[in-house]
Coordinates of C-alpha atoms in Angstrom, one line a residue:
Chain S
M225 CA -51.0 213.2 -13.7
T226 CA -52.7 209.9 -12.6
A227 CA -50.4 207.8 -10.6
S228 CA -49.6 204.3 -11.9
L229 CA -50.0 203.0 -8.3
E230 CA -51.6 204.9 -5.4
V231 CA -51.8 203.1 -2.1
T232 CA -53.3 205.0 0.9
G233 CA -53.4 203.9 4.5
L234 CA -53.2 200.2 3.7
D235 CA -53.8 197.9 6.7
F236 CA -53.9 194.2 6.4
A237 CA -54.1 191.5 9.1
Y238 CA -54.0 187.7 8.5
P239 CA -57.2 185.8 9.3
D240 CA -55.7 184.9 12.8
G241 CA -55.4 188.6 13.6
T242 CA -51.7 189.0 13.1
P243 CA -51.1 192.4 11.6
A244 CA -49.0 192.3 8.4
L245 CA -49.3 195.8 7.0
R246 CA -49.9 198.9 9.1
G247 CA -50.9 202.1 7.3
V248 CA -48.8 201.8 4.1
D249 CA -48.8 204.8 1.8
L250 CA -47.1 204.6 -1.6
R251 CA -47.4 206.6 -4.8
I252 CA -45.6 205.5 -8.0
D253 CA -45.8 207.7 -11.1
P254 CA -45.8 206.4 -14.7
G255 CA -42.4 205.4 -15.8
E256 CA -40.9 205.2 -12.3
R257 CA -38.8 202.2 -11.3
V258 CA -39.0 201.6 -7.5
A259 CA -37.4 199.0 -5.4
L260 CA -39.3 197.7 -2.3
L261 CA -36.7 196.6 0.2
G262 CA -37.1 194.9 3.5
P263 CA -36.0 191.9 5.6
N264 CA -37.7 188.5 5.5
G265 CA -41.2 188.7 7.0
A266 CA -41.5 192.5 6.6
G267 CA -44.7 192.1 4.6
K268 CA -43.3 192.6 1.1
T269 CA -45.0 189.7 -0.6
T270 CA -48.2 190.4 1.3
F271 CA -48.1 193.9 0.0
V272 CA -47.7 192.7 -3.6
L273 CA -50.8 190.5 -3.3
Q274 CA -52.9 193.5 -2.2
L275 CA -52.1 195.3 -5.5
N276 CA -54.2 193.0 -7.7
G277 CA -56.9 192.1 -5.2
I278 CA -55.8 188.6 -4.4
L279 CA -55.7 189.7 -0.7
T280 CA -58.2 192.3 0.4
P281 CA -57.0 195.0 2.8
T282 CA -58.6 195.4 6.2
A283 CA -58.5 199.2 5.7
G284 CA -57.1 201.7 3.2
T285 CA -57.3 201.9 -0.6
V286 CA -55.3 200.8 -3.6
A287 CA -55.7 202.3 -7.1
V288 CA -53.9 201.3 -10.3
G289 CA -53.9 203.9 -13.0
G290 CA -56.7 205.7 -11.2
L291 CA -58.9 202.5 -11.1
P292 CA -59.7 201.5 -7.5
V293 CA -59.0 197.8 -6.6
R294 CA -62.6 196.6 -5.9
K295 CA -64.4 193.4 -6.8
P296 CA -66.2 194.7 -9.9
N297 CA -62.9 195.9 -11.4
L298 CA -60.8 192.9 -10.5
Q299 CA -60.3 191.5 -14.0
E300 CA -59.1 194.9 -15.4
I301 CA -57.0 195.4 -12.2
R302 CA -55.3 192.1 -12.9
R303 CA -54.5 193.1 -16.4
R304 CA -53.0 196.4 -15.2
V305 CA -50.9 194.8 -12.5
G306 CA -48.4 192.3 -14.0
I307 CA -46.9 190.2 -11.2
V308 CA -43.8 188.1 -11.9
F309 CA -43.7 185.6 -9.1
Q310 CA -40.5 184.5 -7.4
D311 CA -40.5 180.8 -8.6
P312 CA -41.0 180.7 -12.3
D313 CA -42.3 177.1 -11.9
D314 CA -45.3 178.5 -10.1
Q315 CA -46.0 180.9 -12.9
L316 CA -45.2 178.8 -16.0
F317 CA -47.8 176.0 -16.0
M318 CA -48.7 175.4 -19.6
P319 CA -47.0 172.7 -21.7
T320 CA -45.3 175.2 -24.1
V321 CA -43.9 178.6 -23.7
R322 CA -46.2 180.0 -26.4
E323 CA -49.4 178.8 -24.6
D324 CA -48.2 180.1 -21.3
V325 CA -47.5 183.6 -22.7
A326 CA -50.9 183.5 -24.4
F327 CA -52.7 182.5 -21.2
G328 CA -52.9 186.0 -19.7
P329 CA -54.0 188.0 -22.8
A330 CA -56.5 185.2 -23.7
N331 CA -58.1 185.5 -20.3
F332 CA -58.4 189.2 -20.9
G333 CA -60.2 188.6 -24.2
V334 CA -57.5 188.9 -26.8
T335 CA -57.9 186.4 -29.6
G336 CA -56.7 185.3 -33.0
A337 CA -54.0 187.2 -34.9
E338 CA -53.7 189.8 -32.2
L339 CA -53.1 187.2 -29.6
T340 CA -50.3 185.7 -31.7
A341 CA -48.8 189.1 -32.3
R342 CA -48.9 189.9 -28.6
V343 CA -47.2 186.6 -27.7
D344 CA -44.5 187.1 -30.4
A345 CA -43.9 190.7 -29.3
A346 CA -43.6 189.8 -25.6
L347 CA -41.2 186.9 -26.3
A348 CA -39.1 189.2 -28.6
E349 CA -39.0 191.8 -25.8
V350 CA -37.3 189.4 -23.4
G351 CA -35.1 187.8 -26.1
M352 CA -36.9 184.4 -26.1
A353 CA -38.5 184.5 -29.5
G354 CA -36.8 181.3 -30.6
H355 CA -38.2 179.2 -27.7
A356 CA -41.9 179.6 -28.2
D357 CA -42.7 175.9 -28.8
R358 CA -40.5 174.5 -26.1
S359 CA -41.6 173.2 -22.7
P360 CA -40.8 175.6 -19.8
L361 CA -39.3 172.6 -18.1
H362 CA -36.4 172.4 -20.6
L363 CA -35.3 176.0 -20.2
S364 CA -32.6 177.3 -17.9
G365 CA -33.4 179.3 -14.8
G366 CA -32.6 182.6 -16.5
Q367 CA -34.7 181.7 -19.5
R368 CA -37.6 180.7 -17.4
R369 CA -37.4 184.0 -15.5
R370 CA -37.5 185.9 -18.8
V371 CA -40.4 183.8 -20.1
A372 CA -42.3 184.5 -16.8
L373 CA -41.7 188.2 -17.5
A374 CA -43.0 187.8 -21.0
T375 CA -46.2 186.1 -19.7
V376 CA -46.9 189.3 -17.9
L377 CA -45.7 191.7 -20.6
A378 CA -48.2 190.1 -23.0
C379 CA -51.0 191.5 -20.9
D380 CA -49.6 195.0 -21.5
P381 CA -49.7 196.0 -17.8
E382 CA -49.8 199.5 -16.3
I383 CA -47.2 198.5 -13.7
L384 CA -44.8 195.5 -13.6
V385 CA -44.3 194.0 -10.2
L386 CA -41.3 191.6 -9.7
D387 CA -40.9 189.5 -6.6
E388 CA -37.2 188.7 -6.0
P389 CA -36.4 188.7 -9.7
S390 CA -32.7 187.9 -9.2
S391 CA -33.1 184.9 -6.9
N392 CA -31.5 181.7 -8.1
L393 CA -29.9 183.3 -11.1
D394 CA -26.3 182.9 -12.1
P395 CA -24.4 186.2 -12.5
V396 CA -24.8 186.3 -16.3
A397 CA -28.5 185.5 -16.2
R398 CA -28.8 188.2 -13.5
R399 CA -27.1 190.8 -15.7
E400 CA -29.1 189.7 -18.8
L401 CA -32.4 190.1 -16.9
A402 CA -31.3 193.6 -15.7
E403 CA -30.5 194.6 -19.3
T404 CA -33.9 193.3 -20.4
L405 CA -35.7 195.2 -17.6
L406 CA -33.8 198.4 -18.3
R407 CA -34.8 198.2 -22.0
L408 CA -38.5 197.8 -21.2
D409 CA -39.3 201.4 -20.3
R410 CA -42.2 200.5 -18.1
T411 CA -43.4 201.4 -14.6
L412 CA -41.7 198.9 -12.3
L413 CA -42.0 197.8 -8.6
M414 CA -39.3 195.4 -7.7
V415 CA -39.4 193.5 -4.4
T416 CA -35.9 192.4 -3.4
H417 CA -33.2 191.7 -0.9
D418 CA -30.6 192.2 -3.6
L419 CA -29.4 195.7 -2.8
P420 CA -26.9 196.1 -5.6
Y421 CA -29.7 195.0 -8.0
A422 CA -32.0 197.6 -6.6
L423 CA -29.3 200.2 -7.1
Q424 CA -28.7 199.2 -10.7
L425 CA -32.3 199.1 -11.7
C426 CA -34.3 201.5 -9.5
P427 CA -33.5 205.2 -8.9
R428 CA -36.0 205.2 -6.0
S429 CA -36.3 202.8 -3.1
V430 CA -38.9 202.2 -0.4
V431 CA -37.9 200.3 2.8
V432 CA -40.6 198.4 4.7
D433 CA -40.2 196.7 8.0
D434 CA -42.8 195.3 10.3
G435 CA -45.6 196.3 8.0
R436 CA -44.6 200.0 7.8
V437 CA -42.8 202.2 5.2
V438 CA -39.7 203.3 7.2
A439 CA -37.8 205.1 4.4
D440 CA -38.5 206.3 0.9
G441 CA -35.9 208.1 -1.2
P442 CA -33.2 207.8 -3.8
T443 CA -31.7 204.3 -3.7
R444 CA -28.2 205.5 -3.5
D445 CA -28.9 207.6 -0.5
L446 CA -30.7 204.9 1.4
L447 CA -28.0 202.3 0.7
A448 CA -25.4 204.7 1.9
D449 CA -27.2 205.1 5.2
A450 CA -25.5 202.3 7.2
D451 CA -27.6 203.0 10.3
L452 CA -30.9 202.7 8.4
L453 CA -29.8 199.4 6.8
R454 CA -28.6 198.0 10.1
A455 CA -31.9 199.0 11.9
H456 CA -33.9 197.0 9.3
R457 CA -31.8 193.9 8.8
L458 CA -30.6 195.0 5.4
E459 CA -26.9 194.6 4.4
L460 CA -24.8 195.2 1.3
P461 CA -22.9 192.0 0.2
F462 CA -19.4 191.5 1.4
G463 CA -16.9 193.9 -0.2
F464 CA -19.6 196.5 -1.3
A465 CA -19.6 200.0 0.0
L466 CA -21.3 203.2 -1.2
A467 CA -19.5 206.5 -0.7
Chain A
M186 CA -33.5 168.7 -14.7
G187 CA -32.8 165.1 -15.5
A188 CA -36.1 164.7 -17.3
G189 CA -35.9 163.5 -20.9
H190 CA -37.0 166.0 -23.6
S191 CA -39.7 163.7 -24.8
H192 CA -42.2 161.4 -23.2
P193 CA -40.9 157.8 -22.8
L194 CA -44.0 156.5 -24.5
Y195 CA -43.6 158.7 -27.6
L196 CA -41.5 157.6 -30.5
P197 CA -40.9 160.6 -32.7
G198 CA -41.5 160.1 -36.4
T199 CA -43.0 161.5 -39.6
S200 CA -45.0 158.5 -40.8
V201 CA -48.6 158.7 -42.1
V202 CA -49.8 157.5 -38.6
H203 CA -47.8 160.2 -36.8
R204 CA -49.2 162.9 -39.1
L205 CA -52.9 162.0 -38.5
P206 CA -54.7 164.5 -36.3
A207 CA -54.8 163.4 -32.7
Q208 CA -58.6 163.4 -32.4
V209 CA -58.8 160.9 -35.3
K210 CA -56.3 158.6 -33.7
I211 CA -58.1 158.8 -30.3
V212 CA -61.5 157.9 -31.9
A213 CA -59.8 155.1 -34.0
A214 CA -58.1 153.6 -30.9
F215 CA -61.2 153.8 -28.8
L216 CA -63.4 152.1 -31.5
T217 CA -60.8 149.4 -32.1
V218 CA -60.6 148.5 -28.4
L219 CA -64.5 148.4 -28.4
C220 CA -64.4 145.8 -31.2
V221 CA -61.8 143.7 -29.4
V222 CA -63.9 143.8 -26.2
A223 CA -67.1 142.8 -28.0
T224 CA -65.5 139.8 -29.6
P225 CA -66.5 136.4 -28.1
R226 CA -63.5 134.8 -26.3
E227 CA -63.8 131.5 -28.1
A228 CA -63.2 133.3 -31.5
F229 CA -59.5 132.6 -31.4
P230 CA -58.7 133.5 -35.0
A231 CA -60.3 137.0 -34.5
F232 CA -57.7 137.9 -31.9
A233 CA -54.9 136.9 -34.4
G234 CA -56.7 139.1 -36.9
Y235 CA -56.6 142.1 -34.5
L236 CA -52.9 141.5 -33.8
L237 CA -52.2 141.4 -37.5
L238 CA -54.1 144.7 -37.9
L239 CA -51.9 146.3 -35.2
V240 CA -48.8 144.9 -36.8
A241 CA -49.8 146.6 -40.0
V242 CA -50.2 149.9 -38.2
W243 CA -46.7 149.4 -36.6
V244 CA -45.2 148.8 -40.0
A245 CA -46.8 151.9 -41.3
A246 CA -45.7 154.0 -38.3
R247 CA -42.2 152.3 -38.2
I248 CA -42.5 151.3 -34.6
P249 CA -40.1 148.4 -33.7
P250 CA -42.0 145.5 -32.0
G251 CA -39.3 145.2 -29.3
W252 CA -39.8 148.9 -28.4
L253 CA -43.5 148.2 -27.8
A254 CA -43.0 144.9 -26.1
R255 CA -40.8 146.5 -23.4
R256 CA -43.5 149.1 -22.7
A257 CA -46.3 146.5 -22.8
L258 CA -44.7 145.0 -19.6
I259 CA -46.8 147.5 -17.7
E260 CA -49.6 145.0 -18.2
A261 CA -47.8 142.3 -16.1
P262 CA -49.3 143.0 -12.7
F263 CA -52.8 142.8 -14.1
V264 CA -52.1 139.4 -15.8
V265 CA -51.2 137.8 -12.4
L266 CA -54.9 137.5 -11.7
A267 CA -55.5 135.8 -15.0
V268 CA -52.8 133.2 -14.3
L269 CA -54.7 132.1 -11.1
L270 CA -58.0 131.6 -12.9
P271 CA -57.3 128.1 -14.4
F272 CA -56.4 126.8 -11.0
T273 CA -59.3 128.2 -9.1
G274 CA -62.0 128.0 -11.7
P275 CA -65.0 125.6 -11.6
D276 CA -65.2 122.1 -13.1
P277 CA -65.0 120.5 -15.7
R278 CA -61.3 120.1 -15.4
I279 CA -58.6 119.3 -17.9
E280 CA -55.5 117.3 -17.0
W281 CA -52.4 118.8 -18.6
A282 CA -48.7 118.1 -17.8
G283 CA -49.8 116.8 -14.4
L284 CA -51.9 119.9 -13.6
S285 CA -55.6 119.9 -13.1
L286 CA -56.9 123.0 -14.9
S287 CA -60.5 124.4 -15.0
H288 CA -61.9 124.7 -18.6
A289 CA -63.9 127.8 -17.7
G290 CA -60.9 129.2 -15.8
L291 CA -58.6 128.7 -18.9
L292 CA -61.1 130.5 -21.1
G293 CA -61.4 133.3 -18.6
A294 CA -57.6 133.7 -18.3
W295 CA -57.3 133.7 -22.1
N296 CA -60.1 136.4 -22.3
I297 CA -58.3 138.7 -19.9
L298 CA -54.9 138.1 -21.4
A299 CA -55.9 138.5 -25.0
K300 CA -58.2 141.5 -24.7
G301 CA -55.9 143.2 -22.1
T302 CA -52.8 142.7 -24.2
L303 CA -54.6 144.0 -27.4
G304 CA -55.9 147.0 -25.4
V305 CA -52.5 147.8 -24.0
L306 CA -50.9 147.5 -27.4
T307 CA -53.5 149.7 -29.0
S308 CA -53.0 152.4 -26.4
L309 CA -49.3 152.2 -26.7
T310 CA -49.6 152.5 -30.5
L311 CA -51.6 155.7 -29.9
A312 CA -49.1 157.0 -27.4
A313 CA -46.1 156.1 -29.6
T314 CA -47.4 158.1 -32.5
T315 CA -49.0 161.1 -30.7
P316 CA -47.2 163.6 -28.4
M317 CA -48.9 164.1 -25.1
R318 CA -49.6 167.7 -25.9
D319 CA -51.5 166.7 -29.1
L320 CA -53.5 164.1 -27.2
L321 CA -54.8 166.8 -25.0
L322 CA -55.6 169.1 -27.9
G323 CA -57.4 166.1 -29.5
L324 CA -59.4 165.5 -26.4
Q325 CA -60.3 169.2 -26.4
R326 CA -61.4 169.0 -30.1
L327 CA -63.5 166.0 -29.2
R328 CA -65.2 168.2 -26.6
A329 CA -64.0 166.3 -23.6
P330 CA -65.1 168.1 -20.4
A331 CA -63.0 171.3 -19.9
L332 CA -62.2 170.4 -16.3
V333 CA -60.7 167.0 -17.4
V334 CA -58.6 168.6 -20.0
T335 CA -57.4 171.3 -17.6
I336 CA -56.5 168.8 -15.0
A337 CA -54.6 166.7 -17.5
T338 CA -52.8 169.7 -18.9
L339 CA -51.6 170.8 -15.4
M340 CA -50.7 167.2 -14.6
L341 CA -48.6 167.0 -17.8
R342 CA -46.7 170.1 -16.7
Y343 CA -46.3 169.4 -13.0
A344 CA -45.7 165.6 -13.0
D345 CA -42.2 166.4 -14.3
V346 CA -41.7 169.2 -11.8
I347 CA -42.7 167.0 -8.9
A348 CA -40.6 164.1 -10.2
A349 CA -37.6 166.4 -10.3
E350 CA -38.3 167.6 -6.8
A351 CA -38.6 164.0 -5.6
R352 CA -35.3 163.2 -7.3
R353 CA -33.5 166.1 -5.6
M354 CA -34.9 165.0 -2.2
R355 CA -33.7 161.5 -2.8
V356 CA -30.2 162.7 -3.8
A357 CA -30.1 164.9 -0.7
R358 CA -31.0 161.8 1.5
I359 CA -28.4 159.6 -0.2
A360 CA -25.8 162.4 0.2
R361 CA -26.3 162.2 3.9
G362 CA -25.7 158.5 4.0
H363 CA -29.2 157.2 3.7
D364 CA -29.2 153.7 2.1
P365 CA -32.7 152.3 2.2
R366 CA -31.8 148.6 1.5
F367 CA -34.0 147.2 4.3
L368 CA -37.6 147.6 5.1
W369 CA -36.9 149.2 8.5
Q370 CA -34.9 151.9 6.8
A371 CA -37.8 153.0 4.6
G372 CA -39.1 155.4 7.2
A373 CA -37.1 158.3 5.8
T374 CA -38.4 157.6 2.3
A375 CA -41.9 157.5 3.6
R376 CA -41.4 160.9 5.4
G377 CA -39.9 162.2 2.2
I378 CA -43.0 161.3 0.3
G379 CA -45.1 163.0 3.0
S380 CA -43.2 166.2 2.7
L381 CA -43.3 166.0 -1.1
F382 CA -47.1 165.8 -0.8
V383 CA -47.2 168.9 1.4
R384 CA -44.8 170.8 -0.9
S385 CA -46.8 169.8 -4.0
Y386 CA -50.0 171.0 -2.3
E387 CA -48.3 174.3 -1.4
R388 CA -47.1 174.7 -4.9
G389 CA -50.6 174.1 -6.1
E390 CA -51.8 177.0 -4.1
R391 CA -49.0 179.2 -5.4
V392 CA -49.7 178.2 -9.0
H393 CA -53.4 179.1 -8.4
L394 CA -52.4 182.5 -7.1
A395 CA -50.2 183.1 -10.2
M396 CA -53.0 182.0 -12.5
L397 CA -55.5 184.4 -10.7
A398 CA -53.0 187.2 -11.1
R399 CA -53.2 186.7 -14.9
G400 CA -57.0 186.8 -15.0
W401 CA -57.9 183.1 -14.7
T402 CA -61.6 182.7 -14.5
G403 CA -62.0 178.9 -14.6
T404 CA -61.4 177.7 -18.1
L405 CA -58.3 177.4 -20.2
P406 CA -58.3 179.6 -23.3
A407 CA -59.2 177.4 -26.3
A408 CA -56.0 176.1 -27.9
G409 CA -56.0 176.2 -31.7
A410 CA -56.1 172.5 -32.8
A411 CA -56.9 172.3 -36.5
A412 CA -60.0 170.5 -37.6
A413 CA -59.3 167.1 -39.2
A414 CA -59.8 166.8 -42.9
R415 CA -62.2 164.1 -44.3
V416 CA -59.3 162.2 -45.8
D417 CA -57.6 162.0 -42.3
W418 CA -60.8 160.6 -40.8
A419 CA -61.1 158.1 -43.7
R420 CA -57.5 157.0 -43.2
G421 CA -57.7 156.8 -39.4
L422 CA -61.0 155.0 -39.3
A423 CA -59.9 152.4 -41.7
V424 CA -58.4 150.6 -38.7
P425 CA -61.6 150.3 -36.6
V426 CA -63.6 149.4 -39.8
V427 CA -61.3 146.4 -40.3
A428 CA -61.6 145.6 -36.6
A429 CA -65.4 145.9 -36.8
A430 CA -65.4 143.5 -39.8
V431 CA -63.4 141.0 -37.7
A432 CA -65.7 141.4 -34.7
V433 CA -68.8 140.9 -36.7
T434 CA -67.4 137.8 -38.5
A435 CA -66.5 136.4 -35.1
L436 CA -69.9 137.1 -33.6
V437 CA -71.7 135.5 -36.6
T438 CA -69.5 132.4 -36.8
T439 CA -69.2 131.5 -33.1

């Protein structure tokens, strides 16, 4: 089986020479939902930007659905890797929701009736079908997050990558987003500090710290390992404990 | 988000003027302003004619004159210069109410005032009857340079985001007891503007990354603005045709 995401020996250093990622290996199979956990500054967002070639690794390889991330493939890679950024205001930049959701697929050459169908399907998938002609500015935080998800779903990606999806959401919006994500049935990589959210959504977790993968296993096992969490500045919220 | 749900210059409606395609209205407004500018300044009745023409459009679009007048105040800073001209202009001079006014200066001031006001009123009429979004689609239809349309589209989206950010920063300053009533207290406001600039710049970079991630290659996908029907063009261009008739009459008779 071809992996949805295959990362081998990935090294990355910032232009000033500071190493951010040191030899990261990660394989995600189709249909898997994986949480990428780690403290601030562990290299999580840097890692995400390697996946679609926005940053170029200093060493190592990334392949998405078997296609290596290289300059000639970039456009197809960016279709295959759907990144939902942390701040929806960075992602939603068009005057209406419909145009924003159409932006990705239109860039990838979808036009006419198919484009309309894709936009409608993506908005329906996230439960925002009635808001297509509104401005993203007039949506609530939770609605914006779901529209941001739709902008990526409309590109029909091989793997969905979510950067801190639960940040700035109220508990209801947080739960609604979880329900939407669980319904999607897609390969998912979720970058987060929100450990209960990781447990709810992702059967498997990967812990990165200081640019390295330090643990990879079932989410429940990792979160029950108090020593591992403490060693990497991770912590369950007050009142939470896993037996 | 305290921003209103529609643009302050737009007056929602369903009149015949509102329903005209944006590209027709843009061309009509542009041509009308050209006619106004081409009219000799001494042709006083012509300017009354243009005003009448605009009033007719307002009646058709159901725009209250008071609503327009308040928004036309934006012109005020530019008119200040015109007020100075009669005092500083060359001879011959006219004595009026104890003031010595330059004849050429008076005409110059009138020229700026009349043409400026008519231009502002025409633009406001266009803005009042056309949502911002449609204006951009209209520009795109008229084959305005793609880069200009892209920049305007992004500005339309982010002006509100940045304004909201500025508002939050201001509230946060006030909440900590800042009360910039005097000039020497303005330092914090100035630094706030500086940090707002840096934050906007950083946001620009993040937006660009997010666009690249969705396959951005440098042009916005063409939006589907419908082509204007002939009858729309005929209706819309009736206004500049009347304006052109006024301008030609003025040119011939002065």
